[in-house]
CSV table of C-alpha atoms and ligand atoms in Angstrom, one decimal:
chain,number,residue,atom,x,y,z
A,29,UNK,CA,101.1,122.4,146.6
A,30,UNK,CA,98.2,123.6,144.0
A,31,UNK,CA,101.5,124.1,141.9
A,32,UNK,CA,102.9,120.9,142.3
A,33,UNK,CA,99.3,119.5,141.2
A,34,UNK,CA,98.5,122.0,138.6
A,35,UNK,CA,101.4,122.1,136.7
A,36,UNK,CA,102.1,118.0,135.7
A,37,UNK,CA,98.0,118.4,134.6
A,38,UNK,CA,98.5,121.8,132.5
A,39,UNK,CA,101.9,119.8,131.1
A,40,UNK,CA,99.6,116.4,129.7
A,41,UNK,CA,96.8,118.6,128.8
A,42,UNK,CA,99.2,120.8,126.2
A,43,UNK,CA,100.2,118.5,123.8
A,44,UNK,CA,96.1,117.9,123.2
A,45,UNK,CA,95.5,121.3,123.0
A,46,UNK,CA,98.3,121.6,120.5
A,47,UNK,CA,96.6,118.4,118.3
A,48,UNK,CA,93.2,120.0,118.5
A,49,UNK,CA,95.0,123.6,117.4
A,50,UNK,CA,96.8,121.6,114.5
A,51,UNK,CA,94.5,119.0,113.5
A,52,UNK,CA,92.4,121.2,110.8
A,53,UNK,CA,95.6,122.3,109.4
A,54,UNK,CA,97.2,119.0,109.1
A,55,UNK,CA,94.1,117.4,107.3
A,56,UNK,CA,93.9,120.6,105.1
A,57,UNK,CA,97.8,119.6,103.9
A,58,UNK,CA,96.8,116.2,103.4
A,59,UNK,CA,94.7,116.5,100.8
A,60,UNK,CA,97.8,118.7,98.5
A,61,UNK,CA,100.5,117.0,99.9
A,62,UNK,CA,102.2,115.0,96.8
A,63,UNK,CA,104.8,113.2,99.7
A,64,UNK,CA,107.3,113.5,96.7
A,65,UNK,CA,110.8,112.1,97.9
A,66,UNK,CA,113.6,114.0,95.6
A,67,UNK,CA,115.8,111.2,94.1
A,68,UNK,CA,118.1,113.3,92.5
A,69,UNK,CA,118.4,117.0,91.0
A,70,UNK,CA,114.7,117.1,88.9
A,71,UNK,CA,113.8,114.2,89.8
A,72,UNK,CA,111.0,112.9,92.0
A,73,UNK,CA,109.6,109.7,93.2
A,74,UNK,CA,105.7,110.4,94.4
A,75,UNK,CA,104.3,106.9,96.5
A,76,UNK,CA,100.7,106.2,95.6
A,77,UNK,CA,97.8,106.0,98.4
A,78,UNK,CA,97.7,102.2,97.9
A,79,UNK,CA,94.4,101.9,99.5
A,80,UNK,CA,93.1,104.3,96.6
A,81,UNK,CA,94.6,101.7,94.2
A,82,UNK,CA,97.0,104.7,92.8
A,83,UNK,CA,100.5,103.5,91.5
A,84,UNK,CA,103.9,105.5,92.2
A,85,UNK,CA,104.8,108.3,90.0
A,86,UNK,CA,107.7,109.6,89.1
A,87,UNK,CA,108.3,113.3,87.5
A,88,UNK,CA,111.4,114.4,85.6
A,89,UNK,CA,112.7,117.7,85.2
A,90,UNK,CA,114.0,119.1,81.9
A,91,UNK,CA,114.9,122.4,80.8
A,92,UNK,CA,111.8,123.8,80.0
A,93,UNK,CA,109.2,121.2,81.1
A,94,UNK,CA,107.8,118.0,83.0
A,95,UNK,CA,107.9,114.4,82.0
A,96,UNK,CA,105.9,112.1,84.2
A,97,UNK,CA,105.9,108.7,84.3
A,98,UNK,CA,102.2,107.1,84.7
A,99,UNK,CA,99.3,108.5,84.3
A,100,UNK,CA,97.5,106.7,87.1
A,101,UNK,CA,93.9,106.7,88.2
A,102,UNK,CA,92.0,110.0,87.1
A,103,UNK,CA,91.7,110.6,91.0
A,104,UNK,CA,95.5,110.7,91.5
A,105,UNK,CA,96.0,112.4,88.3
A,106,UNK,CA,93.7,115.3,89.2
A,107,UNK,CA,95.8,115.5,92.8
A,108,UNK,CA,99.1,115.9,90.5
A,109,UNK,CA,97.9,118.1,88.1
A,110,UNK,CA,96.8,120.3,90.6
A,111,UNK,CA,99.7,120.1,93.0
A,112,UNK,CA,102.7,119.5,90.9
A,113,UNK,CA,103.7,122.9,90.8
A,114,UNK,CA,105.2,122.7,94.6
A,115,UNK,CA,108.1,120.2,92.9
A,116,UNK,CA,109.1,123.3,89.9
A,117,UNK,CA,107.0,125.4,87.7
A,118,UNK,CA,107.2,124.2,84.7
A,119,UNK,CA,104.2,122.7,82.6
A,120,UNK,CA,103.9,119.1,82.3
A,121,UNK,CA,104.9,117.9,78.2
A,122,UNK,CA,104.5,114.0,78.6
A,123,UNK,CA,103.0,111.6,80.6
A,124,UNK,CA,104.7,108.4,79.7
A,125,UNK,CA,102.5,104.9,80.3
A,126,UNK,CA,104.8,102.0,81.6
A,127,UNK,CA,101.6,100.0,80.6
A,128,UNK,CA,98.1,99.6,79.5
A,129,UNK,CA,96.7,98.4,83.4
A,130,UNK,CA,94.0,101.1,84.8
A,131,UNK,CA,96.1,102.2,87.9
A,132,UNK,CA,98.8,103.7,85.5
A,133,UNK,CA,97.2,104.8,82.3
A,134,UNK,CA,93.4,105.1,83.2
A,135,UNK,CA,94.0,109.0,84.1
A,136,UNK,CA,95.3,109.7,80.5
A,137,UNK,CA,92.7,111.8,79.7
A,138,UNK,CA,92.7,114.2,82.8
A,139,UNK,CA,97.0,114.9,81.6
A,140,UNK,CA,95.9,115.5,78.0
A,141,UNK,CA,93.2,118.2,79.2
A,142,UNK,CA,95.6,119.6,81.2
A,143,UNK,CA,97.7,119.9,77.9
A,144,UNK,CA,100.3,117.1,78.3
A,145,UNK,CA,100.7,114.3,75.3
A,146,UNK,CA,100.3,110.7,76.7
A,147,UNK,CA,103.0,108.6,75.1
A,148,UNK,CA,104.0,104.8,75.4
A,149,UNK,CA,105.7,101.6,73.6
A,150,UNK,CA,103.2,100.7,71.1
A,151,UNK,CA,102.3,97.2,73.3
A,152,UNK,CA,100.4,99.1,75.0
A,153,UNK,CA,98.2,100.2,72.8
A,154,UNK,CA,98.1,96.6,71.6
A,155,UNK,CA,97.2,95.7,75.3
A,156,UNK,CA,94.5,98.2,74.8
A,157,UNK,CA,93.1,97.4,72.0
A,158,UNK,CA,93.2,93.5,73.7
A,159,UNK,CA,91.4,94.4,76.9
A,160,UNK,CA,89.5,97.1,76.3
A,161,UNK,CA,86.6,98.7,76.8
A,162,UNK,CA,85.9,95.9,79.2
A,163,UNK,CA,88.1,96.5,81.8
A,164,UNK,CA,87.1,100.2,81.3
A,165,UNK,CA,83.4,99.4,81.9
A,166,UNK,CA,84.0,97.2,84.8
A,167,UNK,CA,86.6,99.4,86.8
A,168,UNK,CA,83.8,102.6,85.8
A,169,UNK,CA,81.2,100.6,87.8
A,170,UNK,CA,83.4,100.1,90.9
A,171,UNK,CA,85.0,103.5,90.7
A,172,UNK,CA,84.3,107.1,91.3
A,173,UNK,CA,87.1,108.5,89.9
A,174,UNK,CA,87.0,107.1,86.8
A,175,UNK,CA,82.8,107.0,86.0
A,176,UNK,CA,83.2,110.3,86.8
A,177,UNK,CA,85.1,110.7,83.3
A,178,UNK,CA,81.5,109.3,81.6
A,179,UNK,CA,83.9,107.8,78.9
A,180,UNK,CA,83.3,104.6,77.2
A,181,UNK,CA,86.6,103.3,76.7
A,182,UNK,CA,89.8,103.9,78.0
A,183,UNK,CA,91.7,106.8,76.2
A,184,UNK,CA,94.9,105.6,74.5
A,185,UNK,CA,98.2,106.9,74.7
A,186,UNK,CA,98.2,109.7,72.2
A,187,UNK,CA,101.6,108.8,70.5
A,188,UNK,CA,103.8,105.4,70.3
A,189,UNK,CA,107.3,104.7,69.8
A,190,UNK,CA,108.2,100.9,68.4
A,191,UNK,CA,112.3,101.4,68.2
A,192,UNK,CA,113.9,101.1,71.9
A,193,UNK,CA,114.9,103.7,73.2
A,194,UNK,CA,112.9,106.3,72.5
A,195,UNK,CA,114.6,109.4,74.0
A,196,UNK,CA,114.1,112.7,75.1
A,197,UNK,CA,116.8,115.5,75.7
A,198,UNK,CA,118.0,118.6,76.1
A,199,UNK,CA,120.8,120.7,77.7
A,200,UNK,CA,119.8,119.5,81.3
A,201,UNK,CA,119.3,116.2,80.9
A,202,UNK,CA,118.4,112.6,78.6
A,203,UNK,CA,115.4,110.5,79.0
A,204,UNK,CA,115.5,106.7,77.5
A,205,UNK,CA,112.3,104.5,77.1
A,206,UNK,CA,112.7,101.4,76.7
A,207,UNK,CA,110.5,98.3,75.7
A,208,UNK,CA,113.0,95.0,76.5
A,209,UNK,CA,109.9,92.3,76.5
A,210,UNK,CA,107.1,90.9,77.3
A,211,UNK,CA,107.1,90.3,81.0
A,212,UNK,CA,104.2,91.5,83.1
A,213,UNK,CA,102.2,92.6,79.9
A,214,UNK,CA,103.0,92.7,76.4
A,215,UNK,CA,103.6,96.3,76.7
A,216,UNK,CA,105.8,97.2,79.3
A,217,UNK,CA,107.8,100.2,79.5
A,218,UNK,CA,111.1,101.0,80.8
A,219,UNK,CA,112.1,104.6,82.0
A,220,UNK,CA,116.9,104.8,82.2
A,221,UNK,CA,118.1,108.1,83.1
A,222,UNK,CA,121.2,107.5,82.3
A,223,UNK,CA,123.3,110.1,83.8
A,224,UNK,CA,121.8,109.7,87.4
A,225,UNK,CA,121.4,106.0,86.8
A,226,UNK,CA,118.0,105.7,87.8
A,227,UNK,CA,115.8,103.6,86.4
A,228,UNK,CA,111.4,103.4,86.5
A,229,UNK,CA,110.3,99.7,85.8
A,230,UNK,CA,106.1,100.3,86.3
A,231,UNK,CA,105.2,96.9,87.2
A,232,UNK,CA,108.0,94.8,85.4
A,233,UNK,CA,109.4,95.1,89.3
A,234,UNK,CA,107.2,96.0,91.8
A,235,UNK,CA,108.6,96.3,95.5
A,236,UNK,CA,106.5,93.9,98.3
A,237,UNK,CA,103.7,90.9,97.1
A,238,UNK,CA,102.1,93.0,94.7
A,239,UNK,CA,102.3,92.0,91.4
A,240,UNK,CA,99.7,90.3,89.2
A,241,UNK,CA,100.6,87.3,86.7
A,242,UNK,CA,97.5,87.6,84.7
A,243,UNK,CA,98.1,89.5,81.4
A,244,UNK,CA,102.1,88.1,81.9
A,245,UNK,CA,104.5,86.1,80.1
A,246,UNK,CA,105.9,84.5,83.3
A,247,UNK,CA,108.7,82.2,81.8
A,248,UNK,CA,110.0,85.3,79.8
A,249,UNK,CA,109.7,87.8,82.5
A,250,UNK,CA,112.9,87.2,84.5
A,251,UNK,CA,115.0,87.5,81.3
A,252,UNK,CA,113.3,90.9,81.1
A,253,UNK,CA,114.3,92.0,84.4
A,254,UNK,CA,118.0,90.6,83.7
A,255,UNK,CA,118.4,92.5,80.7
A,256,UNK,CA,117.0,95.6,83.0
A,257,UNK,CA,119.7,95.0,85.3
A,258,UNK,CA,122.5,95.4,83.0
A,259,UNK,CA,121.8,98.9,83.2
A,260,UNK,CA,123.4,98.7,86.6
A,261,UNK,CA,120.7,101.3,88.1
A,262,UNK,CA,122.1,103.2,91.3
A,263,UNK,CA,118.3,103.7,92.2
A,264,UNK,CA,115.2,101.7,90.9
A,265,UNK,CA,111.5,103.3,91.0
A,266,UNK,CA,108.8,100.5,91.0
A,267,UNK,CA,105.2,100.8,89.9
A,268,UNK,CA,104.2,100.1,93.4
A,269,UNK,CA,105.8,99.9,96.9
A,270,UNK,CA,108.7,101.5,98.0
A,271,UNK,CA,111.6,103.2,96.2
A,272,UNK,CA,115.1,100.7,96.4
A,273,UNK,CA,117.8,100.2,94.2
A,274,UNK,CA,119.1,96.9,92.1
A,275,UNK,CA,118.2,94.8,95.0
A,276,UNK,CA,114.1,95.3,93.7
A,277,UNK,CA,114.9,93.8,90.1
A,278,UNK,CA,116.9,90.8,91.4
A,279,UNK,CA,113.9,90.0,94.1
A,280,UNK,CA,111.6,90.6,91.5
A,281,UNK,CA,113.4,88.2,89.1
A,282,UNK,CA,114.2,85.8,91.8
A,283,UNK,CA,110.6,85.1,93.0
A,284,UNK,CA,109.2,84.8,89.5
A,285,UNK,CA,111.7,82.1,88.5
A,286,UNK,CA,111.6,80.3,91.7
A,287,UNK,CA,107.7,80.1,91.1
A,288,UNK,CA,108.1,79.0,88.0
A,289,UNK,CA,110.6,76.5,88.1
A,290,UNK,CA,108.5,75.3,91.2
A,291,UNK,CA,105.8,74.9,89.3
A,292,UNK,CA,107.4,73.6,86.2
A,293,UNK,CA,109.5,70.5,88.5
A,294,UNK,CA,105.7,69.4,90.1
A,295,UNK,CA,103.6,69.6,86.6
A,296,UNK,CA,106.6,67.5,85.2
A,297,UNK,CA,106.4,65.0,88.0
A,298,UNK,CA,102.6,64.4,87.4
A,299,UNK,CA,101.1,66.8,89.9
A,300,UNK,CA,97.8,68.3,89.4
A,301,UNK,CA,97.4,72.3,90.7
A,302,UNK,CA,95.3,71.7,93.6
A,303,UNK,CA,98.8,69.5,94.7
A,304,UNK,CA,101.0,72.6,93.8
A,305,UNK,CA,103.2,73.9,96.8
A,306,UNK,CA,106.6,75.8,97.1
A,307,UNK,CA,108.8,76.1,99.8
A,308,UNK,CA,110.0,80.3,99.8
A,309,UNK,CA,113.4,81.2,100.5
A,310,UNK,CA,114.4,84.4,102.6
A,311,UNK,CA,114.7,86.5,99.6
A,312,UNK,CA,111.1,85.3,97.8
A,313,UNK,CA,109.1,86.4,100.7
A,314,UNK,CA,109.0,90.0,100.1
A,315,UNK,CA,107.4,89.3,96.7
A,316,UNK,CA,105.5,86.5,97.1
A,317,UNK,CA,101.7,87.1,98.1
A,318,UNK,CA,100.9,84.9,101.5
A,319,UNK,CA,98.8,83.0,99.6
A,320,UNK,CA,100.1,81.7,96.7
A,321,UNK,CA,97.2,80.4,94.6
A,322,UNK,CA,95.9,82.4,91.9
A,323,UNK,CA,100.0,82.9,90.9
A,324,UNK,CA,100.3,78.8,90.9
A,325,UNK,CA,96.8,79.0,88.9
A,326,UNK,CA,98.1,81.2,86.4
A,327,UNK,CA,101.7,79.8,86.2
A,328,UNK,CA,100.1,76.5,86.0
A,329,UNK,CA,98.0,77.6,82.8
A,330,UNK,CA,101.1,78.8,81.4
A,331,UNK,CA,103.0,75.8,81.4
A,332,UNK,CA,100.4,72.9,81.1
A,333,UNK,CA,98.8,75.2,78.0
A,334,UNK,CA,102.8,76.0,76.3
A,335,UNK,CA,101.5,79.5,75.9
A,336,UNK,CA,102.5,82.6,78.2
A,337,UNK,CA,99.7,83.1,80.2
A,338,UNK,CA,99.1,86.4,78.7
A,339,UNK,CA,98.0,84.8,75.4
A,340,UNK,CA,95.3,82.5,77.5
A,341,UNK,CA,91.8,83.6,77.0
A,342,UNK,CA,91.4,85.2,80.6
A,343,UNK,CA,89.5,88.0,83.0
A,344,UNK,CA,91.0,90.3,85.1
A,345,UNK,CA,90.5,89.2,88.7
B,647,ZN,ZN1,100.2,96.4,86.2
């Protein structure tokens, strides 16, 4: 009988046991783990801890060295530079910018002490120049990470290329970067590998409602993401969300010309923004925000001012 009782107890109570056993071990590999998902020989896609604000990464194998793509928040940057060695042990050459927002080139600094060279389509510095160092000095007062830096402006990317592509190669492997517009900023920067057919779009095409229209040129944005699709990409590696293939640059597209033309039909039949609505079709929803406002606001500027909205004196919100 004391079996029959002691046994189904000693059988729940295990599995606890086991936790409390584990649970110093698992938050010890938390705080090194890079979660890196292997998208093809060398090459790595590494999801950012959204609620830290961190963008993806993506790191490249060559011969001899690293390329990765984004620099990131200092906090994220410090977590790669430290870890990255678990993915291959070779030192890390370039950090590549897809463009000038804090959650992808903010950490530039942390790579080049670490003895990388930042690089990026000359937009961004441009964007830079543009926006800086207020953004700098506002995101420094809100964040750890990067106040910790005590820097007065944001470092730039330490070399630019203006031809498309710009490309790296070796034995192992070529590396295209490509500027093919303005879409979400002026500077935005395209990474084609074009053996394995993937393809790193920052936040031209982000994956899920994430994207913001503020430094944008929203009626020349979609053409952007069509020209990035005749690259015919077996795998596409967003800025943020998850990891997909051509389906992420259509949806991408897809929402943002919807939105616009929405917008665009209502401003020419007289209707004032506060009137603005759009009806989303299967497809739209897993790019467009649930509430739609500040994108009608800033499509709205676009249009009723005939300027991209990029080019409208503006903050960052
Ligand atoms: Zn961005």
């Amino acid at each position: 009988m004391n079996c029959s009782i002691r046994s189904p107890l000693r059988r729940s109570l295990l599995p606890f046991l086991f936790l409390l056993l584990l649970a110093p071990l698992t938050n010890a590999a938390d705080t090194d783990r890079l979660d890196a998902l292997r998208i093809a020989d060398g090459v790595w896609f590494l999801p950012g801890d959204s609620s830290k604000g961190y963008c993806n990464n993506v790191v490249i194998e060559m011969k001899d060295y690293l390329i990765v793509v984004d620099a990131n928040y200092p906090g994220r940057a410090r977590e790669l530079v430290r870890d990255i060695h678990r993915l291959s042990p070779k030192p890390v050459l370039f950090v590549f910018d897809t463009h000038a927002h804090r959650d992808h080139a903010y950490g530039n600094i942390i790579w080049t002490n670490a003895g990388a060279t930042t690089f990026a389509y000359e937009g961004v510095v441009d964007e830079m120049n543009r926006y800086e160092p207020q953004r700098w000095l506002a995101t420094a007062a809100e964040r750890e990470d990067v106040r910790s830096l005590q820097l007065t402006d944001a470092p730039r990317p330490e070399l630019t290329f203006r031809t498309s592509p710009f490309i790296l190669k070796d034995g192992t492997r070529e590396v295209q970067f490509w500027f093919l517009g303005w879409a979400h900023t002026r500077g935005d920067g395209f990474v084609w590998l074009p053996k394995e057919r993937i393809l790193c779009t920052g936040d031209a095409a982000v994956n899920g409602p994430r994207n913001k229209l503020w430094d944008a040129n929203i009626a020349n944005w979609p053409q952007v993401l069509a020209r990035a699709e005749q690259f015919h990409p077996l795998h596409v590696l967003p800025g943020h969300g998850d990891a997909g293939g051509p389906e992420i640059l259509e949806g991408q597209r897809t929402f943002l010309s919807d939105l616009y033309n929405a917008v665009k039909a209502q401003v020419d039949n007289g209707r004032t923004l506060s009137q603005l609505s759009m009806s989303l079709t299967d497809r739209d929803r897993n790019w467009a925000p649930r509430d739609l406002s500040t994108d009608f606001a800033i499509t709205y500027s676009e249009i009723t001012q005939h300027q991209p909205a990029g080019d409208i004196p503006h903050v960052w919100k």
